[in-house]
Amino acid sequence: MSDIPEAEVARRVETILAGMSIEEKIGQLTQIAGAPFFPGPEPEEVIRKGGAGSVLWLNDTQKFNALQKIAVEESPSKIPLLFALDVIHGYRTIFPVPLAMASSWDPSVAERAQAVAAKEARAAGLHWTFGPMLDIARDARWGRIVEGAGEDPCLGAAMAAAQVRGFQGPSVGTPDHVVACAKHFAGYGAADGGRDYDPVYLPESRLRNVYFPPFQAAVKAGVGTFMSAYMDLNDVPASGNRFLLHDVLRGEWDFQGFVVSDAMAVGNLVIEGFARDGRDAALRALSAGMNMDMASGTFSENLAGLVEDGTLKVADIEAAVRPILAIKVRMGLFEHPYTDETRLAQVLAQPENHQEARLAAQRSMVLLRNEGGLLPLAKNLKKVAMIGPLADSMEATEGSWMVFGHTPAAVTVLEGMRAKLPEAQVTYAPGPEIRREIVSFFDDMMPGANAKPVQTPEQAEAAFQTAVATARAADVIVMVLGEKADMAGEAASRASLDLPGRQEELLKAVVALGKPVVLVLLNGRPLSISWAAENVPAILEAWEPGSEGGHAIAEILFGDANPGGKLPVTCPRKAGHVPLYYARDLSHQPEDHPMYRSRYWDGPTTPLYPFGFGLSYTTFLITNLKLATSKVKVGSSVSVTADVTNTGSVVGDEVVQLYIHQRASSDSRPMRELKGFERLTLKPGETKTVSFLLGPDELGYWSTNAGKWVQDAEYFDVWVGADSTATLCAEFEVIR
Ligand code: NOJ
């Protein structure tokens, strides 16, 4: 994991451990809040006694140093603290949200973004981020879909490994990097009804074939820590789940780092009706494989008693402490506990951070529609109207999960357009405001949130009419619609996937003017935009694109950058269609069956946009699919190649995707599964060959019938194309 040899780390850990009291050992298992969210002793007091191993929810370099000084000078064993925070898609330079970065289908985008985030965060004095979020999400109602890489294990695993490399560098302890945390282990994205925190029921086959691969990829990439999820998995809370934290994570994957609970999750084992009381919760979490209790105080209150009465042994506590100390050793905290308070300003001033953010935003956007080649727009436009509640919103542009104390400072779409068209008249009208109907509990923690009074219906109507009039006076209209930042993320689930508020009504009124309309979506989840998909000629899914979002959007709209992103999620026509994903098992009456009818009698079942879909300003042709062999032995690999040609007139990117289907097997297998992808840039007329390898990792799966991993000798179909509906197809056989 680190440059310090394993044996040396282990030796140092034992030396430190030998000098610690049981109270201090339990202190290392305790993470305390640096912000006064909950009543309790001051952090200084706890740290002075050696009662904390880590501090979260603090973002203040001077305070970090002050607390660290207490830890390393005044606490009994002088063990440095780990400072942790959610740096999810940027510290000060904000990158596209993770769902957007996954839309780049370019792991290097995520890796570079998280490397910049790590550099800034580390300069601020942070050591550890609670990311990447690796939860597969197939239900867009679930607000946290924005934090992950979408619905697919193959894309998810690639993005997971890239983010771990970006945050940590090649190993834990790399200068200018932070420790990463793979969260939320596991299954959190499959909450019943898409309701955040609600129970999850996932059969083992689905856990292992779909929900685990990004986590296992993070372990392979050397992730230092894991976070347990909040919810019950198959009736056992993830934070007290020995199957997850011990059997799979340590036993099967040989994870050597440590597990932190999600916030309050150890204490919440009581609320969830699993543990009898705090003592029982501490015992069951620790016994399941939990190392660190985030903010609930349950370990610090109960573990000593459990050791005293012999329920737990000192050795059990020490086993939990070891990997925490090991990370501190690897991070070099014993030698360099403090942060240079002058460094952050220098790091933040580096212009390349913004360059990276702009490039990441460009590469993350997905062109969903471009009828009649409306895009790219001409740069000699005279009058452009920017309409919609998000057109000048820094919050919506930066998106959900802001680092504590960060004030949104994004280039908005309006600003980006004005910068691009200095000579033109660029007017702006927001239309009626949009708001959550039920405010977020996070707003209670943010002074001033929702301080603005709610628009009255009359004010909203006036804003609506002004927006239509503003649009009427323009030659081209860019509507910027979607969701505000607090509409996706934690505790931000929705029952509807429609554009909130009166946005669709405004869109219809503006389209009715008969002028060219471009719809730019800023949102953290796929939205059901069926009307727009039929009636608005150009639609750009920009997600929540980050600090440089406005510039990146303008560059795409005017063709300075060519969109090449692809959907990492299936877009449903209606919220009632979720969960909807492409990798479903075949039914007895599949789509190509003569008796096939839509599964719903009130409309088509098909997605509005399929997984992997995205357009470009150029066109591509994928041909010449070849397999090195038509028969491959179990355990061996077959190489697959195809040619991709840019058949249009501008340079552009295509994401070539490979899907397989196993025709018969120990279990039924999904009708298609992504097993490889590559994003390529091609000049007009240029052809490149892409190659993929299909071996036991791609062709094997966890079988319910066999109760283990299997690779069957069977026939496979393989498709290569530009999205999950690719038709270019070949077959091969796996033989014994
Ligand atoms: C709760 C969230 O579920 C988790 O993702 C986050 O890292 C912690 N709080 C800490 O802020």
XYZ file of C-alpha atoms and ligand atoms in Angstrom:
747
model
C 0.000 0.000 0.000
C 2.598 2.558 0.953
C 6.257 3.172 0.351
C 7.046 2.200 3.930
C 7.512 -1.584 3.914
C 4.644 -3.571 5.447
C 6.861 -5.067 8.131
C 8.152 -1.659 9.153
C 4.589 -0.311 9.453
C 3.568 -3.325 11.525
C 6.591 -2.960 13.814
C 5.857 0.715 14.442
C 2.191 0.003 15.094
C 3.085 -2.604 17.727
C 5.465 -0.195 19.442
C 2.795 2.511 19.617
C 0.145 0.066 20.753
C 2.370 -1.233 23.542
C 2.434 2.204 25.159
C -1.313 2.867 25.026
C -3.938 2.498 27.740
C -7.222 0.755 26.939
C -8.977 4.156 27.046
C -6.631 5.518 24.422
C -7.084 2.460 22.265
C -10.834 3.005 22.355
C -10.147 6.672 21.638
C -8.525 5.687 18.354
C -11.765 3.934 17.420
C -13.689 7.143 18.003
C -14.304 9.867 15.466
C -15.676 13.091 16.894
C -17.420 16.078 15.348
C -15.387 19.254 14.976
C -18.555 21.282 14.461
C -20.985 21.749 17.310
C -23.849 19.792 15.745
C -24.615 17.785 18.807
C -24.314 18.551 22.485
C -21.265 16.993 24.087
C -17.820 17.770 25.417
C -15.605 20.181 23.492
C -13.297 18.431 20.982
C -10.255 19.880 22.787
C -11.256 18.176 26.004
C -11.767 14.776 24.353
C -8.550 14.986 22.350
C -6.469 15.987 25.369
C -7.472 12.722 27.077
C -6.637 10.664 23.984
C -10.350 10.096 23.431
C -10.440 10.617 19.648
C -8.600 9.142 16.709
C -10.178 11.353 14.106
C -12.182 14.546 13.709
C -14.799 15.194 11.031
C -17.017 18.093 9.982
C -14.316 20.689 10.384
C -12.667 22.673 7.631
C -10.291 25.173 9.166
C -6.526 24.868 8.804
C -5.704 26.827 11.946
C -8.145 24.827 14.004
C -6.693 21.599 12.572
C -3.264 22.655 13.759
C -4.570 23.732 17.149
C -6.336 20.400 17.704
C -3.370 18.462 16.361
C -1.087 20.281 18.791
C -3.245 19.089 21.659
C -3.163 15.531 20.275
C 0.590 15.310 19.725
C 1.747 17.362 22.692
C -0.820 16.927 25.427
C -2.581 13.597 24.943
C -1.059 10.617 26.788
C 0.377 8.730 23.820
C 0.694 11.757 21.539
C -0.947 10.088 18.560
C -1.810 12.478 15.730
C -5.403 12.907 14.584
C -6.786 12.140 11.148
C -8.877 15.044 9.849
C -11.708 13.889 7.625
C -14.334 15.554 5.483
C -16.583 14.861 2.537
C -14.568 16.088 -0.420
C -16.757 14.498 -3.032
C -16.160 16.373 -6.275
C -13.677 19.065 -5.412
C -12.503 21.023 -2.424
C -12.525 24.612 -3.700
C -12.230 23.959 -7.416
C -15.471 22.102 -7.907
C -15.609 19.334 -10.498
C -18.698 17.799 -12.067
C -20.665 15.615 -9.646
C -19.620 11.947 -9.728
C -22.623 10.907 -11.844
C -21.469 13.469 -14.411
C -17.876 12.300 -14.291
C -19.123 8.775 -14.934
C -20.873 10.169 -18.027
C -17.445 10.931 -19.448
C -16.828 7.186 -19.644
C -13.253 8.295 -19.179
C -11.746 7.114 -15.895
C -8.849 9.535 -16.329
C -11.310 12.421 -15.923
C -12.289 11.142 -12.488
C -8.715 10.332 -11.549
C -7.417 13.790 -12.413
C -10.380 15.503 -10.761
C -9.894 13.665 -7.510
C -6.157 14.312 -7.623
C -6.874 18.060 -7.757
C -9.466 17.704 -4.986
C -6.925 15.786 -2.902
C -4.186 18.363 -3.474
C -6.424 21.224 -2.375
C -7.895 19.322 0.564
C -4.494 18.196 1.793
C -3.159 21.740 1.582
C -6.069 22.754 3.804
C -4.990 20.176 6.382
C -7.362 17.327 5.588
C -6.025 13.778 5.507
C -9.012 11.716 4.614
C -12.037 12.114 2.352
C -15.303 10.209 2.559
C -15.247 9.254 -1.072
C -15.605 7.751 -3.554
C -19.268 6.824 -3.242
C -19.555 3.495 -5.039
C -23.213 2.611 -4.687
C -24.805 1.251 -7.834
C -28.117 3.076 -8.332
C -30.900 1.925 -10.613
C -33.655 4.037 -9.153
C -33.482 7.731 -10.016
C -35.859 8.607 -7.214
C -32.981 7.948 -4.820
C -31.304 11.329 -4.374
C -27.854 9.924 -3.841
C -27.699 8.620 -7.404
C -25.857 11.918 -8.030
C -22.910 10.811 -5.904
C -22.171 7.573 -7.725
C -21.312 6.284 -11.173
C -24.804 5.110 -12.135
C -26.304 1.705 -12.745
C -23.541 -0.472 -14.084
C -20.910 -2.547 -12.265
C -18.348 -2.449 -15.089
C -18.432 1.328 -15.509
C -18.762 1.690 -11.733
C -15.684 -0.425 -11.055
C -13.581 1.549 -13.532
C -14.669 4.850 -11.980
C -14.101 3.462 -8.475
C -10.510 2.490 -9.134
C -9.816 5.782 -10.916
C -11.149 7.839 -8.025
C -9.149 5.869 -5.484
C -5.990 6.458 -7.534
C -6.860 10.130 -7.842
C -7.461 10.684 -4.132
C -4.644 8.532 -2.786
C -2.065 8.510 -5.561
C -0.214 5.229 -6.069
C -0.310 4.426 -2.336
C -1.568 5.739 0.990
C 0.896 8.361 2.118
C 1.698 9.850 -1.282
C 2.399 13.577 -0.759
C -0.394 15.979 -1.766
C -2.967 13.198 -1.539
C -5.554 12.037 0.972
C -6.806 8.665 2.117
C -9.921 7.566 0.247
C -12.992 5.862 1.696
C -15.095 3.446 -0.337
C -18.691 3.988 0.715
C -21.403 2.997 1.533
C -20.801 -0.701 1.959
C -23.102 -2.113 0.661
C -26.338 -2.069 -1.285
C -27.425 1.424 -0.166
C -28.539 2.416 -3.686
C -31.263 -0.220 -3.761
C -33.392 1.336 -1.006
C -37.034 0.275 -1.122
C -38.977 2.811 -3.161
C -35.845 4.901 -3.667
C -36.389 6.311 -0.164
C -33.058 7.202 1.381
C -32.075 5.017 4.363
C -34.941 2.557 3.805
C -34.195 -1.178 3.922
C -32.588 -3.008 1.050
C -33.272 -6.537 -0.051
C -30.722 -7.886 -2.483
C -30.108 -11.546 -3.191
C -26.512 -12.634 -2.921
C -26.219 -13.084 -6.695
C -27.149 -9.479 -7.290
C -24.929 -8.211 -4.490
C -21.949 -10.068 -5.851
C -22.549 -9.575 -9.569
C -23.765 -5.970 -9.490
C -23.336 -4.125 -6.191
C -19.947 -5.405 -5.021
C -17.696 -4.978 -8.088
C -16.996 -1.234 -7.600
C -16.063 -1.924 -3.964
C -13.810 -4.794 -4.880
C -12.182 -2.599 -7.537
C -11.501 -0.009 -4.835
C -9.825 -2.653 -2.666
C -7.689 -3.732 -5.624
C -6.728 -0.083 -6.160
C -5.511 0.023 -2.551
C -8.269 2.070 -0.909
C -7.314 2.810 2.695
C -10.747 2.847 4.304
C -14.345 1.714 3.901
C -17.554 3.216 5.262
C -20.478 1.026 6.213
C -23.896 1.988 4.903
C -26.818 3.201 6.969
C -29.548 0.801 5.993
C -30.533 -2.765 6.713
C -29.295 -5.204 4.118
C -31.513 -8.277 4.048
C -32.636 -7.388 7.589
C -29.142 -6.944 9.002
C -27.942 -3.346 9.343
C -24.850 -2.815 7.204
C -23.042 -1.347 10.226
C -23.478 -4.546 12.190
C -23.172 -6.891 9.266
C -20.422 -9.462 9.671
C -21.049 -10.989 6.273
C -20.184 -7.638 4.673
C -17.502 -6.273 6.968
C -15.745 -9.473 7.844
C -16.504 -12.385 5.552
C -16.476 -10.542 2.235
C -14.336 -7.477 2.860
C -11.572 -9.036 4.933
C -12.043 -12.715 4.282
C -12.527 -12.770 0.549
C -10.995 -9.481 -0.583
C -8.167 -9.293 1.937
C -8.851 -5.627 2.751
C -6.132 -4.420 5.116
C -7.436 -0.934 5.907
C -10.123 0.113 8.380
C -13.884 0.527 8.357
C -15.621 3.635 9.684
C -19.348 3.634 10.273
C -21.539 6.189 8.602
C -22.431 9.083 10.897
C -24.248 7.903 14.049
C -24.750 4.482 12.462
C -23.347 2.500 15.402
C -25.683 4.233 17.829
C -28.522 3.939 15.353
C -28.364 0.141 15.547
C -30.627 0.653 18.561
C -33.099 2.913 16.723
C -33.206 0.369 13.890
C -34.433 -2.275 16.290
C -31.314 -4.415 15.944
C -29.319 -3.737 19.095
C -30.911 -3.697 22.542
C -28.948 -0.691 23.787
C -25.677 1.177 23.241
C -23.644 -1.584 24.814
C -25.179 -4.169 22.513
C -24.697 -1.852 19.525
C -20.998 -1.335 20.288
C -20.468 -5.046 20.772
C -22.248 -6.053 17.598
C -20.655 -3.387 15.417
C -17.140 -4.160 16.626
C -17.712 -7.896 16.358
C -18.996 -7.452 12.819
C -15.740 -5.764 11.789
C -16.267 -2.059 12.484
C -13.127 -0.155 13.428
C -14.256 3.418 13.946
C -17.502 4.860 15.252
C -18.405 8.043 13.401
C -19.827 10.590 15.805
C -22.236 8.417 17.781
C -20.054 8.047 20.866
C -21.265 4.473 21.277
C -17.788 2.932 21.180
C -16.349 5.466 23.599
C -19.225 4.959 26.024
C -19.421 1.196 25.968
C -16.274 -0.597 24.846
C -14.349 -0.191 28.102
C -17.204 -1.779 30.038
C -17.365 -4.639 27.565
C -13.664 -5.294 28.103
C -13.975 -4.975 31.872
C -16.716 -7.555 32.119
C -14.840 -9.900 29.829
C -17.320 -9.805 26.942
C -14.566 -8.420 24.731
C -10.856 -8.985 25.050
C -8.194 -6.289 24.877
C -6.978 -8.156 21.811
C -10.324 -7.465 20.086
C -9.854 -3.740 20.642
C -6.237 -3.851 19.528
C -7.178 -5.686 16.349
C -9.537 -2.819 15.511
C -6.946 -0.148 16.366
C -4.052 -1.585 14.331
C -5.212 -0.602 10.818
C -6.044 2.928 12.036
C -2.553 3.405 13.426
C -1.113 1.841 10.283
C -2.810 4.489 8.119
C -1.450 7.236 10.373
C 2.032 5.777 10.060
C 1.724 5.508 6.284
C 0.436 9.044 6.031
C 3.581 10.229 7.778
C 1.535 11.972 10.470
C 3.892 11.058 13.286
C 6.694 12.920 11.488
C 4.565 15.733 10.000
C 1.423 16.257 12.046
C 0.886 19.917 11.108
C -0.164 21.790 7.978
C 1.643 24.831 6.645
C -1.018 27.515 6.942
C 0.324 29.498 3.990
C 0.089 26.655 1.494
C -3.609 26.493 0.752
C -3.712 29.908 -0.902
C -0.836 28.919 -3.193
C -2.427 25.636 -4.162
C -5.815 27.232 -4.820
C -4.224 29.841 -7.052
C -2.949 27.228 -9.506
C -4.748 27.921 -12.786
C -4.421 24.320 -13.946
C -7.014 23.284 -11.357
C -9.625 25.314 -13.228
C -8.430 23.982 -16.549
C -8.925 20.448 -15.291
C -12.396 21.308 -13.997
C -13.409 22.829 -17.320
C -12.128 19.869 -19.298
C -13.862 17.449 -16.927
C -17.121 19.359 -17.358
C -16.856 19.322 -21.150
C -16.148 15.609 -21.195
C -19.028 14.850 -18.819
C -21.866 16.380 -20.802
C -24.254 14.246 -22.832
C -25.965 15.517 -25.967
C -29.402 13.910 -25.897
C -30.995 15.472 -28.950
C -29.934 17.675 -31.846
C -32.697 17.799 -34.455
C -31.776 19.513 -37.681
C -28.285 20.194 -36.387
C -29.422 23.166 -34.284
C -26.222 22.784 -32.318
C -23.559 23.980 -32.448
C -24.881 27.529 -32.460
C -23.318 30.196 -34.666
C -21.117 32.692 -32.877
C -22.572 35.661 -34.738
C -25.901 35.454 -32.902
C -27.298 38.880 -32.054
C -29.977 38.206 -29.470
C -29.979 35.219 -27.137
C -32.399 34.764 -24.255
C -31.306 32.716 -21.262
C -34.424 31.442 -19.541
C -34.961 29.366 -16.441
C -34.416 29.310 -12.699
C -30.969 27.727 -13.008
C -29.514 29.896 -15.773
C -27.677 32.082 -13.287
C -27.468 29.737 -10.310
C -24.011 29.102 -8.892
C -25.427 26.505 -6.502
C -27.060 24.439 -9.222
C -23.936 24.665 -11.378
C -21.664 23.392 -8.620
C -24.199 20.839 -7.449
C -24.758 18.885 -4.302
C -22.235 18.015 -1.585
C -20.389 21.191 -0.947
C -17.428 21.107 1.373
C -18.080 22.847 4.685
C -17.511 26.556 4.506
C -17.336 26.668 0.714
C -19.353 29.413 -0.929
C -20.498 28.455 -4.420
C -18.478 30.441 -6.911
C -19.234 28.764 -10.221
C -19.323 30.374 -13.620
C -23.034 30.160 -14.359
C -24.478 29.321 -17.757
C -25.500 32.949 -18.182
C -21.961 34.129 -17.433
C -20.455 31.507 -19.712
C -22.733 32.546 -22.575
C -22.032 36.243 -22.054
C -18.295 35.586 -22.050
C -18.636 33.668 -25.295
C -20.794 36.310 -26.996
C -19.337 39.670 -25.967
C -20.974 41.460 -28.902
C -24.437 39.955 -28.605
C -27.387 40.922 -26.469
C -27.778 38.108 -23.953
C -30.940 38.636 -21.918
C -32.017 36.638 -18.896
C -35.238 35.799 -17.115
C -35.426 33.085 -14.450
C -39.166 32.388 -14.621
C -40.917 31.066 -11.519
C -38.648 29.840 -8.729
C -38.292 26.179 -7.866
C -38.071 24.813 -4.340
C -38.286 21.576 -2.442
C -41.748 21.138 -1.024
C -40.242 19.749 2.176
C -37.004 21.411 3.223
C -33.868 19.390 3.744
C -32.681 18.787 7.301
C -29.282 19.992 6.113
C -30.825 23.424 5.693
C -31.288 23.580 9.449
C -27.502 23.450 9.751
C -26.901 26.235 7.198
C -27.710 29.644 8.538
C -29.702 31.614 5.994
C -30.749 28.637 3.863
C -34.272 29.167 2.571
C -34.251 32.660 4.097
C -35.739 34.010 0.871
C -39.529 34.153 1.197
C -41.473 31.776 -1.029
C -42.762 33.397 -4.242
C -46.492 34.058 -4.154
C -48.527 32.597 -7.025
C -48.879 36.128 -8.411
C -45.128 36.739 -8.305
C -44.563 33.377 -9.960
C -47.044 34.218 -12.702
C -45.381 37.587 -13.315
C -41.988 35.861 -13.526
C -43.484 33.349 -15.974
C -44.819 36.088 -18.245
C -41.545 38.041 -18.113
C -39.665 34.907 -19.114
C -41.936 34.292 -22.106
C -41.672 37.953 -23.162
C -37.874 37.846 -22.839
C -37.780 34.723 -24.969
C -40.068 36.296 -27.560
C -37.624 39.149 -28.123
C -34.665 36.823 -28.852
C -33.454 34.962 -31.940
C -32.347 31.879 -30.034
C -33.459 30.719 -26.604
C -31.395 28.673 -24.178
C -33.529 27.257 -21.384
C -31.610 26.171 -18.298
C -33.869 23.880 -16.309
C -33.546 20.988 -13.912
C -33.081 20.643 -10.202
C -31.538 22.844 -7.551
C -28.544 21.419 -5.732
C -30.586 20.445 -2.660
C -32.999 18.397 -4.777
C -30.521 15.513 -5.129
C -28.058 14.078 -2.642
C -28.552 12.674 0.831
C -32.135 12.698 2.126
C -33.245 14.131 -1.216
C -35.358 11.379 -2.742
C -38.354 12.212 -4.919
C -41.530 10.403 -5.884
C -41.628 12.180 -9.251
C -38.909 12.575 -11.858
C -40.559 15.497 -13.634
C -38.983 18.918 -13.920
C -39.914 20.498 -10.564
C -42.301 23.437 -10.336
C -43.620 25.159 -13.443
C -40.523 24.483 -15.552
C -42.153 22.202 -18.109
C -45.053 24.606 -18.497
C -42.571 27.401 -19.153
C -40.687 25.211 -21.602
C -43.908 24.530 -23.510
C -44.788 28.225 -23.610
C -41.342 29.132 -24.926
C -41.267 26.342 -27.522
C -44.700 27.555 -28.688
C -43.036 30.811 -29.787
C -41.653 28.846 -32.727
C -38.041 29.945 -32.262
C -34.962 27.747 -31.953
C -34.825 26.446 -28.385
C -31.923 24.671 -26.708
C -32.588 22.927 -23.408
C -29.656 22.697 -21.008
C -30.362 20.440 -18.046
C -28.659 20.984 -14.698
C -29.634 18.094 -12.452
C -28.315 15.361 -10.232
C -30.518 12.499 -11.422
C -32.064 11.456 -14.713
C -35.346 13.307 -15.203
C -38.378 12.135 -17.128
C -38.402 14.702 -19.904
C -40.641 12.858 -22.356
C -42.282 16.019 -23.666
C -38.960 17.771 -24.228
C -37.542 14.679 -25.911
C -40.242 14.996 -28.591
C -40.585 18.738 -28.846
C -37.348 20.544 -28.006
C -34.872 20.292 -30.879
C -31.645 20.339 -28.849
C -31.102 18.924 -25.361
C -27.808 18.919 -23.494
C -27.584 16.963 -20.231
C -24.973 19.015 -18.372
C -25.638 17.480 -14.927
C -24.103 19.580 -12.157
C -20.923 20.545 -13.969
C -18.929 22.357 -11.268
C -17.012 25.632 -10.964
C -16.298 25.950 -14.661
C -19.683 24.669 -15.760
C -20.899 27.838 -17.483
C -17.794 28.084 -19.645
C -17.875 24.396 -20.493
C -21.547 24.564 -21.488
C -20.934 27.596 -23.710
C -17.989 25.828 -25.329
C -20.202 22.870 -26.142
C -23.145 24.949 -27.343
C -20.898 26.849 -29.780
C -18.893 23.843 -30.916
C -15.551 24.761 -29.350
C -15.871 21.402 -27.678
C -17.718 18.433 -29.132
C -19.895 16.513 -26.668
C -18.811 12.908 -26.189
C -20.345 11.873 -22.887
C -22.740 8.937 -22.599
C -25.449 8.162 -20.086
C -24.281 6.055 -17.120
C -27.942 5.415 -16.314
C -31.048 4.400 -18.202
C -33.432 7.369 -18.471
C -36.998 6.341 -17.674
C -40.031 7.890 -19.336
C -41.817 8.136 -16.004
C -40.928 7.760 -12.351
C -43.349 4.812 -12.257
C -40.933 2.844 -14.454
C -38.090 2.707 -11.943
C -36.063 0.730 -11.123
C -35.166 0.571 -14.806
C -31.821 -0.674 -16.113
C -30.560 -2.345 -19.233
C -28.972 -5.461 -17.711
C -32.229 -7.269 -16.970
C -32.796 -10.979 -17.329
C -34.838 -12.053 -20.331
C -38.492 -12.701 -19.643
C -40.560 -15.526 -21.144
C -41.853 -12.962 -23.609
C -38.893 -10.716 -24.431
C -38.866 -7.728 -26.755
C -38.254 -9.764 -29.924
C -41.021 -12.281 -29.115
C -44.020 -12.249 -31.507
C -46.387 -11.739 -28.593
C -44.364 -8.964 -26.980
C -46.385 -6.020 -25.725
C -45.288 -3.171 -23.548
C -45.309 -4.198 -19.917
C -47.436 -1.156 -19.179
C -50.765 -0.663 -20.936
C -50.474 3.100 -20.463
C -47.368 3.655 -22.528
C -44.135 2.139 -23.751
C -41.837 0.373 -21.285
C -38.726 1.281 -23.234
C -36.386 3.868 -21.762
C -36.535 7.448 -22.936
C -32.775 7.183 -23.501
C -30.880 3.926 -23.164
C -27.848 3.339 -21.001
C -24.659 4.348 -22.815
C -26.444 6.773 -25.126
C -25.094 10.146 -26.227
C -24.759 12.100 -29.464
C -21.933 14.084 -31.015
C -21.589 16.857 -33.598
C -20.026 14.268 -35.837
C -21.118 10.749 -36.758
C -19.392 7.419 -36.255
C -19.572 4.018 -37.809
C -18.534 0.940 -35.899
C -17.737 -2.037 -38.132
C -15.567 -5.054 -38.611
C -16.301 -6.861 -35.357
C -13.815 -9.717 -35.075
C -13.132 -12.385 -32.524
C -9.680 -13.967 -32.382
C -11.338 -17.348 -31.957
C -14.866 -18.705 -31.997
C -14.143 -21.224 -29.231
C -12.381 -20.432 -26.004
C -11.584 -22.732 -23.106
C -12.970 -22.030 -19.643
C -10.333 -19.895 -17.932
C -8.838 -18.523 -21.152
C -9.499 -15.236 -22.902
C -10.843 -14.237 -26.274
C -9.816 -11.005 -27.900
C -12.472 -8.894 -29.626
C -11.724 -6.054 -32.025
C -13.817 -3.584 -33.971
C -13.134 -0.535 -36.107
C -14.598 2.868 -35.404
C -14.595 5.583 -38.048
C -15.461 9.250 -37.763
C -17.774 9.629 -40.757
C -18.607 13.279 -40.141
C -16.759 16.507 -40.714
C -15.494 17.509 -37.276
C -13.203 15.899 -34.742
C -15.144 14.060 -32.049
C -15.172 11.360 -29.404
C -16.945 8.039 -29.478
C -17.271 5.654 -26.558
C -17.108 2.164 -28.007
C -18.937 -0.265 -25.743
C -18.850 -4.048 -25.598
C -21.768 -6.073 -24.248
C -22.174 -9.813 -23.791
C -24.993 -12.247 -23.211
C -24.655 -15.837 -22.107
C -27.368 -17.852 -23.866
C -27.938 -20.577 -21.283
C -26.302 -21.214 -17.957
C -26.389 -22.395 -14.371
C -28.561 -19.316 -13.709
C -30.353 -16.941 -16.091
C -28.013 -14.185 -17.154
C -28.844 -10.579 -18.072
C -29.836 -9.955 -21.688
C -26.803 -7.694 -21.943
C -23.910 -6.785 -19.708
C -21.249 -4.175 -20.351
C -17.837 -5.791 -20.238
C -15.574 -3.188 -21.792
C -15.524 0.359 -23.129
C -13.103 2.870 -24.552
C -13.470 6.557 -25.307
C -11.546 7.595 -28.415
C -10.973 10.868 -30.227
C -11.130 10.656 -34.005
C -10.464 13.187 -36.735
C -12.883 13.362 -39.665
C -12.368 10.274 -41.804
C -10.091 8.641 -39.270
C -10.502 4.979 -38.286
C -9.140 3.340 -35.153
C -9.319 -0.249 -33.989
C -10.475 -0.934 -30.452
C -9.722 -4.180 -28.731
C -11.204 -5.845 -25.705
C -10.335 -9.006 -23.857
C -13.003 -11.327 -22.502
C -11.582 -13.706 -19.919
C -12.787 -15.507 -16.809
C -13.394 -12.228 -14.941
C -15.787 -11.060 -17.632
C -17.386 -14.408 -18.421
C -17.790 -15.798 -14.914
C -20.461 -14.834 -12.399
C -21.815 -15.714 -8.984
C -24.479 -18.353 -9.424
C -27.467 -18.797 -7.142
C -27.854 -22.401 -8.212
C -24.225 -23.291 -7.651
C -23.853 -21.064 -4.576
C -20.437 -19.963 -5.830
C -18.532 -18.298 -8.663
C -18.829 -20.248 -11.888
C -17.799 -20.024 -15.475
C -20.079 -22.080 -17.675
C -19.179 -23.758 -20.957
C -21.821 -22.072 -23.115
C -22.558 -19.916 -26.146
C -22.194 -16.165 -25.849
C -23.399 -13.263 -27.955
C -21.204 -10.214 -28.108
C -22.156 -6.763 -29.323
C -19.938 -3.763 -29.958
C -21.470 -0.363 -30.517
C -22.207 3.147 -29.353
C -24.761 2.355 -26.638
C -26.552 -0.536 -24.936
C -28.785 -1.096 -27.981
C -25.795 -1.877 -30.246
C -26.666 -4.244 -33.098
C -23.262 -5.235 -34.476
C -23.057 -8.771 -33.159
C -20.953 -11.946 -33.134
C -20.933 -15.168 -31.149
C -18.448 -17.463 -29.507
C -18.480 -20.589 -27.431
C -16.790 -21.291 -24.145
C -15.720 -24.927 -24.007
C -14.211 -27.198 -21.370
C -23.581 10.803 6.118
C -23.423 10.355 4.702
O -24.257 9.250 4.434
C -21.989 9.990 4.333
O -21.930 9.788 2.948
C -21.046 11.047 4.795
O -19.724 10.709 4.402
C -21.145 11.207 6.292
N -22.498 11.593 6.634
C -20.160 12.230 6.848
O -20.487 13.505 6.492
